[in-house]
Amino acid sequence: MQLGLIGLGKMGGNMRERLRRAGHEVIGYDINPQVSDVKSLGDLVKSLEAPRVVWTMVAAGEITRQTVAKLADLLEPGDMVIDGGNSRFTDDFENEKLLKSKGIAYLDCGVSGGIWGLENGYGLMVGGTAANVRKAMPIFDALRPEGPRDEGFVHAGKVGAGHYTKMVHNGIEYGLMHAYAEGYELLEKKDIVTNVPGAFKAWSRGTVVRSWLLDLMVKALEENPTLEDVSDYTADSGEGRWTVEEAIALSVPMPVISASLFARFASRQDHSPTMQAVAALRGQFGGHQVMTVAEGESLRRGEAPAAAKAVKKKVAPKEKPTKSAAKAAAQGRKAAAAGPSSGSGSTQGGSGAAGAGPTSGSGTTRKRAAKR
């Protein structure tokens, strides 16, 4: 089968090679002339015989949208476009609408496999009509892993379903990676464990946590057992955010994936404004020590701060407890008459809650005090 492939980067270039090994004719276009087979999108379309099938493998978002718009002007009725990038599923609705108005078919395909797909094959998740999927099946069969089709390929549903399924796949990936990473840190922290890389490798056979991601963790630790000079700054490519957004929209509890996404956000902070606020509040309500940034960094390095600074704030003298019930009631009335300690309004009179009496029990606080 003949295919036009746009985008010949880390994945696109390997996909072209895998398809060619399977006997398909692939004409590729990339903005990098050193890897491109043709000079322009126009030349790519001219090189293909009708009805054409063109696969886009470029960055999600505006670049993909622009590419699809250009193809809408270049292709003819009966041709087909497959978006294999990591586009948001909502973009698929607009892409299909645009292409359908020109008589051009559209499929969205989530692709998993990374740089290993050339040899291992790619996991494919496709959205679109059954008729369009059948037309492109020779390409899908060449790209997916060897073995039963349903163990590496799924027609997930309507247009958008392919990218939606891939989005959830990537959200799960966030959670899995973070679980392995937390286990790594705990093992490294415990002094009685002296072979952390060996522990991960032992898990790779016969255990319930074995997976390809675990195999990659083993490989990373074999290359760098202590992850020396590996920055903890971790980016996210978007699918994790979209997964959490969808969970919120559909009221689906998603604590694990959400936490793994937020951990990536935290990895990019030199200092956490959240924890600075928590430290300041502890100082205000409990008189706890509030350290300077330098003192905190010293503690992180395992050093004692040069001089522990007590919180410098005026603290009202503590009242001595009274043994007299009548005196305690009088003090309570005095505090109530002074008004609330925050907010506005008064605790007595009007239509306020205090004026209406207690919210539970019977009688009023005034009557109880008088009885005592």
Coordinates of C-alpha atoms in Angstrom, one line a residue:
M1 CA 0.0 0.0 0.0
Q2 CA 1.2 3.6 -0.7
L3 CA 1.3 6.1 2.1
G4 CA 2.3 9.7 2.5
L5 CA 3.9 10.4 5.9
I6 CA 4.3 13.9 7.3
G7 CA 6.7 14.3 10.2
L8 CA 9.9 12.1 10.2
G9 CA 11.2 12.8 13.8
K10 CA 12.0 10.1 16.4
M11 CA 8.7 8.2 15.9
G12 CA 7.8 9.2 12.4
G13 CA 11.1 8.3 10.9
N14 CA 11.0 4.8 12.6
M15 CA 7.4 4.3 11.4
R16 CA 8.5 5.0 7.8
E17 CA 11.2 2.4 8.2
R18 CA 8.9 -0.2 9.7
L19 CA 6.4 0.3 7.0
R20 CA 9.0 0.0 4.3
R21 CA 10.3 -3.3 5.8
A22 CA 6.8 -4.6 5.6
G23 CA 6.7 -3.9 1.8
H24 CA 4.7 -0.6 1.8
E25 CA 5.7 2.4 -0.3
V26 CA 6.1 5.3 2.0
I27 CA 6.8 8.9 0.7
G28 CA 7.8 11.1 3.6
Y29 CA 7.9 14.8 4.1
D30 CA 9.6 16.7 6.8
I31 CA 10.7 20.3 7.3
N32 CA 14.2 18.9 7.7
P33 CA 15.4 18.4 4.1
Q34 CA 18.0 15.8 5.2
V35 CA 15.3 13.3 6.1
S36 CA 12.5 14.3 3.7
D37 CA 11.8 12.4 0.5
V38 CA 10.1 15.5 -1.1
K39 CA 10.5 19.2 -0.9
S40 CA 7.0 20.3 0.0
L41 CA 3.5 19.1 1.0
G42 CA 2.4 19.8 -2.5
D43 CA 5.1 17.6 -3.9
L44 CA 4.0 14.9 -1.4
V45 CA 0.4 15.0 -2.6
K46 CA 1.5 14.9 -6.3
S47 CA 3.7 11.9 -5.6
L48 CA 0.8 9.8 -4.4
E49 CA -1.8 8.0 -6.5
A50 CA -5.5 8.6 -5.8
P51 CA -7.2 7.7 -3.6
R52 CA -4.4 8.9 -1.3
V53 CA -3.8 8.2 2.3
V54 CA -1.7 10.7 4.2
W55 CA -0.6 10.2 7.8
T56 CA 0.4 13.3 9.9
M57 CA 2.9 12.7 12.7
V58 CA 3.7 16.2 13.9
A59 CA 3.4 18.1 17.2
A60 CA -0.1 18.4 18.6
G61 CA -2.0 21.6 18.6
E62 CA -1.5 24.5 16.1
I63 CA 1.1 22.7 13.9
T64 CA -1.3 19.7 13.4
R65 CA -4.3 22.0 12.8
Q66 CA -2.3 24.0 10.2
T67 CA -1.1 20.8 8.5
V68 CA -4.6 19.4 8.2
A69 CA -5.9 22.7 6.9
K70 CA -3.2 22.6 4.1
L71 CA -4.1 19.0 3.3
A72 CA -7.7 20.0 3.0
D73 CA -6.8 22.3 0.2
L74 CA -4.3 19.9 -1.5
L75 CA -6.2 16.6 -1.4
E76 CA -9.2 15.5 -3.4
P77 CA -12.5 13.8 -2.6
G78 CA -12.0 10.2 -1.8
D79 CA -8.6 10.7 -0.1
M80 CA -8.0 10.1 3.6
V81 CA -6.0 11.8 6.4
I82 CA -4.9 10.0 9.5
D83 CA -3.7 12.1 12.5
G84 CA -1.2 9.9 14.4
G85 CA 0.1 12.6 16.7
N86 CA -0.9 13.3 20.3
S87 CA -3.7 15.7 19.4
R88 CA -6.4 16.5 21.9
F89 CA -9.5 14.6 21.0
T90 CA -11.6 17.7 20.6
D91 CA -9.3 18.8 17.7
D92 CA -10.4 15.7 15.9
F93 CA -14.0 16.9 15.7
E94 CA -12.9 20.1 13.9
N95 CA -10.5 18.2 11.6
E96 CA -13.2 15.8 10.5
K97 CA -15.7 18.6 9.9
L98 CA -13.2 20.5 7.7
L99 CA -12.1 17.5 5.7
K100 CA -15.6 16.0 5.4
S101 CA -16.7 19.3 3.7
K102 CA -14.2 18.5 1.0
G103 CA -15.1 14.9 0.7
I104 CA -11.9 13.7 2.5
A105 CA -12.1 10.9 5.0
Y106 CA -10.5 11.3 8.5
L107 CA -9.2 8.9 11.2
D108 CA -7.5 9.7 14.5
C109 CA -4.9 7.3 15.8
G110 CA -3.2 7.3 19.2
V111 CA 0.2 5.7 18.8
S112 CA 2.3 4.2 21.7
G113 CA 5.7 2.7 21.5
G114 CA 8.2 5.5 21.4
I115 CA 11.6 5.0 20.0
W116 CA 11.3 1.2 20.5
G117 CA 8.4 0.9 18.0
L118 CA 10.6 0.2 15.1
E119 CA 11.5 -3.3 16.4
N120 CA 8.7 -4.0 18.8
G121 CA 5.8 -2.5 16.9
Y122 CA 3.4 0.3 18.0
G123 CA 0.2 0.1 20.1
L124 CA -2.5 1.7 18.0
M125 CA -5.9 3.2 19.1
V126 CA -8.1 4.4 16.2
G127 CA -11.2 6.5 16.0
G128 CA -13.4 6.8 12.9
T129 CA -15.9 4.8 10.8
A130 CA -15.5 1.1 10.3
A131 CA -15.2 1.6 6.5
N132 CA -12.3 4.0 6.8
V133 CA -10.6 1.8 9.3
R134 CA -10.8 -1.1 6.9
K135 CA -9.2 0.9 4.1
A136 CA -6.2 1.8 6.3
M137 CA -5.9 -1.7 7.9
P138 CA -2.9 -2.8 5.9
I139 CA -1.0 0.2 7.4
F140 CA -2.2 -0.5 10.9
D141 CA -1.3 -4.2 10.6
A142 CA 2.3 -3.3 9.5
L143 CA 2.8 -0.9 12.4
R144 CA 1.3 -2.9 15.3
P145 CA 3.2 -5.6 17.1
E146 CA 3.3 -9.1 15.7
G147 CA 0.7 -11.5 17.1
P148 CA -3.1 -11.2 17.5
R149 CA -4.4 -8.0 16.1
D150 CA -6.4 -7.2 19.3
E151 CA -3.3 -7.3 21.4
G152 CA -1.8 -4.2 19.8
F153 CA -4.7 -2.5 17.9
V154 CA -8.2 -1.3 18.7
H155 CA -10.9 0.4 16.8
A156 CA -11.9 2.4 19.9
G157 CA -15.0 4.1 18.5
K158 CA -16.1 7.2 16.7
V159 CA -13.8 10.0 15.5
G160 CA -11.9 11.3 18.6
A161 CA -12.0 7.9 20.4
G162 CA -8.5 7.0 19.3
H163 CA -6.9 10.1 20.8
Y164 CA -9.2 9.9 23.8
T165 CA -8.0 6.3 24.5
K166 CA -4.4 7.3 24.0
M167 CA -4.9 10.3 26.4
V168 CA -6.1 7.9 29.2
H169 CA -3.2 5.5 28.3
N170 CA -0.8 8.4 29.0
G171 CA -2.5 9.3 32.2
I172 CA -2.1 5.8 33.4
E173 CA 1.5 5.9 32.4
Y174 CA 2.0 9.0 34.6
G175 CA 0.7 7.0 37.6
L176 CA 2.7 3.9 36.9
M177 CA 6.0 5.8 36.5
H178 CA 5.4 7.7 39.7
A179 CA 4.7 4.5 41.7
Y180 CA 7.9 3.0 40.5
A181 CA 9.7 6.3 41.3
E182 CA 8.3 6.4 44.8
G183 CA 9.4 2.9 45.5
Y184 CA 12.9 3.7 44.2
E185 CA 13.2 6.7 46.6
L186 CA 12.0 4.6 49.6
L187 CA 14.5 1.8 48.8
E188 CA 17.3 4.3 48.4
K189 CA 16.4 5.9 51.8
K190 CA 16.6 2.6 53.8
D191 CA 20.1 1.8 55.1
I192 CA 19.6 -2.0 55.2
V193 CA 18.8 -2.1 51.4
T194 CA 22.2 -2.0 49.6
N195 CA 21.2 -3.2 46.1
V196 CA 18.4 -1.1 44.8
P197 CA 19.0 -1.7 41.0
G198 CA 19.1 -5.4 41.8
A199 CA 15.7 -5.2 43.5
F200 CA 14.1 -3.6 40.5
K201 CA 15.7 -6.2 38.2
A202 CA 14.4 -9.0 40.4
W203 CA 10.9 -7.7 40.0
S204 CA 11.1 -8.0 36.3
R205 CA 10.3 -11.7 36.3
G206 CA 7.5 -13.5 38.1
T207 CA 6.1 -10.6 40.1
V208 CA 2.8 -8.8 39.9
V209 CA 4.5 -5.4 39.2
R210 CA 6.5 -6.5 36.1
S211 CA 5.9 -4.4 33.0
W212 CA 7.8 -2.8 30.2
L213 CA 8.1 0.4 32.2
L214 CA 9.7 -1.6 34.9
D215 CA 12.1 -3.0 32.3
L216 CA 13.0 0.5 31.3
M217 CA 13.6 1.5 34.9
V218 CA 16.0 -1.5 35.2
K219 CA 17.8 -0.3 32.1
A220 CA 18.0 3.3 33.5
L221 CA 19.5 2.0 36.8
E222 CA 22.0 -0.3 35.1
E223 CA 23.2 2.7 33.2
N224 CA 23.2 5.1 36.2
P225 CA 22.6 3.2 39.5
T226 CA 22.2 6.4 41.6
L227 CA 20.7 8.6 38.9
E228 CA 23.7 10.9 39.4
D229 CA 23.3 14.3 37.7
V230 CA 19.7 13.5 36.6
S231 CA 17.6 16.6 37.2
D232 CA 14.3 16.1 39.0
Y233 CA 12.7 18.8 36.9
T234 CA 10.0 16.9 35.0
A235 CA 8.0 18.2 32.1
D236 CA 4.5 17.0 31.0
S237 CA 3.4 16.8 27.4
G238 CA -0.3 17.6 27.9
E239 CA -2.1 14.3 28.0
G240 CA -1.9 14.0 31.8
R241 CA -3.6 17.4 32.2
W242 CA -6.3 16.5 29.7
T243 CA -7.0 13.2 31.5
V244 CA -7.5 15.0 34.8
E245 CA -9.6 17.7 33.1
E246 CA -11.9 14.9 31.7
A247 CA -12.0 13.2 35.1
I248 CA -13.3 16.5 36.6
A249 CA -15.8 17.0 33.7
L250 CA -17.2 13.5 34.2
S251 CA -16.9 13.4 38.0
V252 CA -14.5 10.4 37.9
P253 CA -12.3 10.1 41.0
M254 CA -8.7 10.1 39.9
P255 CA -6.4 10.6 42.9
V256 CA -3.4 8.6 41.6
I257 CA -3.1 10.2 38.2
S258 CA -3.8 13.7 39.6
A259 CA -1.1 13.3 42.3
S260 CA 1.4 12.2 39.7
L261 CA 0.7 15.2 37.5
F262 CA 0.9 17.6 40.4
A263 CA 4.2 16.1 41.5
R264 CA 5.6 17.1 38.1
F265 CA 4.4 20.6 38.7
A266 CA 6.2 20.6 42.1
S267 CA 9.4 19.3 40.5
R268 CA 9.7 22.6 38.7
Q269 CA 9.7 24.9 41.8
D270 CA 12.9 26.1 43.5
H271 CA 10.7 27.1 46.4
S272 CA 7.1 26.2 47.1
P273 CA 4.9 29.3 47.9
T274 CA 2.3 26.8 49.3
M275 CA 4.7 25.5 51.9
Q276 CA 6.1 29.0 52.6
A277 CA 2.5 30.0 53.5
V278 CA 2.1 26.8 55.7
A279 CA 5.3 27.6 57.6
A280 CA 4.3 31.2 58.1
L281 CA 0.9 30.1 59.4
R282 CA 2.5 27.6 61.9
G283 CA 4.5 30.6 63.2
Q284 CA 1.4 32.7 63.6
F285 CA -0.9 30.2 65.4
G286 CA 1.6 28.1 67.3
G287 CA 4.7 30.2 67.7
H288 CA 6.7 27.6 65.8
Q289 CA 10.1 28.6 64.4
V290 CA 9.9 30.1 60.9
M291 CA 13.2 29.5 59.1
T292 CA 14.8 31.6 56.5
V293 CA 15.4 30.1 53.0
A294 CA 19.1 29.7 53.8
E295 CA 18.3 27.8 57.0
G296 CA 15.9 25.5 55.2
E297 CA 18.6 24.8 52.6
S298 CA 21.0 23.9 55.3
L299 CA 18.6 21.4 56.8
R300 CA 18.1 19.9 53.3
R301 CA 21.9 19.4 53.2
G302 CA 21.8 17.7 56.6
E303 CA 23.4 20.6 58.3
A304 CA 22.1 22.4 61.4
P305 CA 21.1 26.0 60.9
A306 CA 23.8 28.5 62.0
A307 CA 21.4 30.1 64.4
A308 CA 17.9 29.0 65.1
K309 CA 15.7 32.1 65.0
A310 CA 12.7 32.2 67.2
V311 CA 9.5 33.7 65.8
K312 CA 9.6 37.4 66.4
K313 CA 6.0 38.3 67.1
K314 CA 4.0 39.7 70.0
V315 CA 2.1 36.9 71.8
A316 CA -0.7 37.8 74.1
P317 CA -0.1 36.5 77.7
K318 CA -1.9 33.3 78.3
E319 CA -4.9 33.5 80.6
K320 CA -4.9 31.4 83.7
P321 CA -7.7 28.9 83.9
T322 CA -10.4 29.9 86.4
K323 CA -12.0 27.4 88.8
S324 CA -15.2 29.5 89.2
A325 CA -18.0 28.6 86.8
A326 CA -19.7 32.0 87.4
K327 CA -16.4 33.9 86.6
A328 CA -15.9 31.8 83.5
A329 CA -19.4 32.6 82.3
A330 CA -18.8 36.3 82.9
Q331 CA -15.6 36.2 80.9
G332 CA -17.5 34.4 78.1
R333 CA -20.2 37.2 78.0
K334 CA -17.4 39.8 77.9
A335 CA -15.8 38.1 75.0
A336 CA -19.1 37.8 73.1
A337 CA -19.9 41.5 73.7
A338 CA -16.5 42.4 72.2
G339 CA -17.7 40.9 68.9
P340 CA -16.1 38.3 66.6
S341 CA -12.4 38.0 66.2
S342 CA -12.6 37.9 62.4
G343 CA -15.2 38.8 59.7
S344 CA -17.9 41.4 60.3
G345 CA -21.1 41.8 62.3
S346 CA -21.8 40.9 65.9
T347 CA -22.3 37.6 67.8
Q348 CA -25.3 39.1 69.6
G349 CA -28.6 40.6 68.5
G350 CA -30.2 41.0 65.1
S351 CA -30.7 38.0 63.0
G352 CA -27.2 36.6 63.5
A353 CA -26.6 33.0 64.6
A354 CA -25.6 33.9 68.1
G355 CA -28.6 36.0 68.6
A356 CA -30.8 33.1 67.6
G357 CA -29.3 31.0 70.3
P358 CA -27.4 27.7 70.2
T359 CA -27.5 25.5 67.1
S360 CA -27.9 22.3 69.1
G361 CA -29.1 21.3 72.5
S362 CA -31.9 23.1 74.4
G363 CA -32.2 26.5 76.1
T364 CA -29.7 29.4 75.7
T365 CA -26.1 29.9 76.8
R366 CA -27.3 32.7 79.0
K367 CA -29.8 30.6 80.9
R368 CA -27.2 27.8 81.4
A369 CA -24.7 30.3 82.9
A370 CA -27.3 31.7 85.2
K371 CA -28.2 28.2 86.5
R372 CA -24.7 27.6 87.4

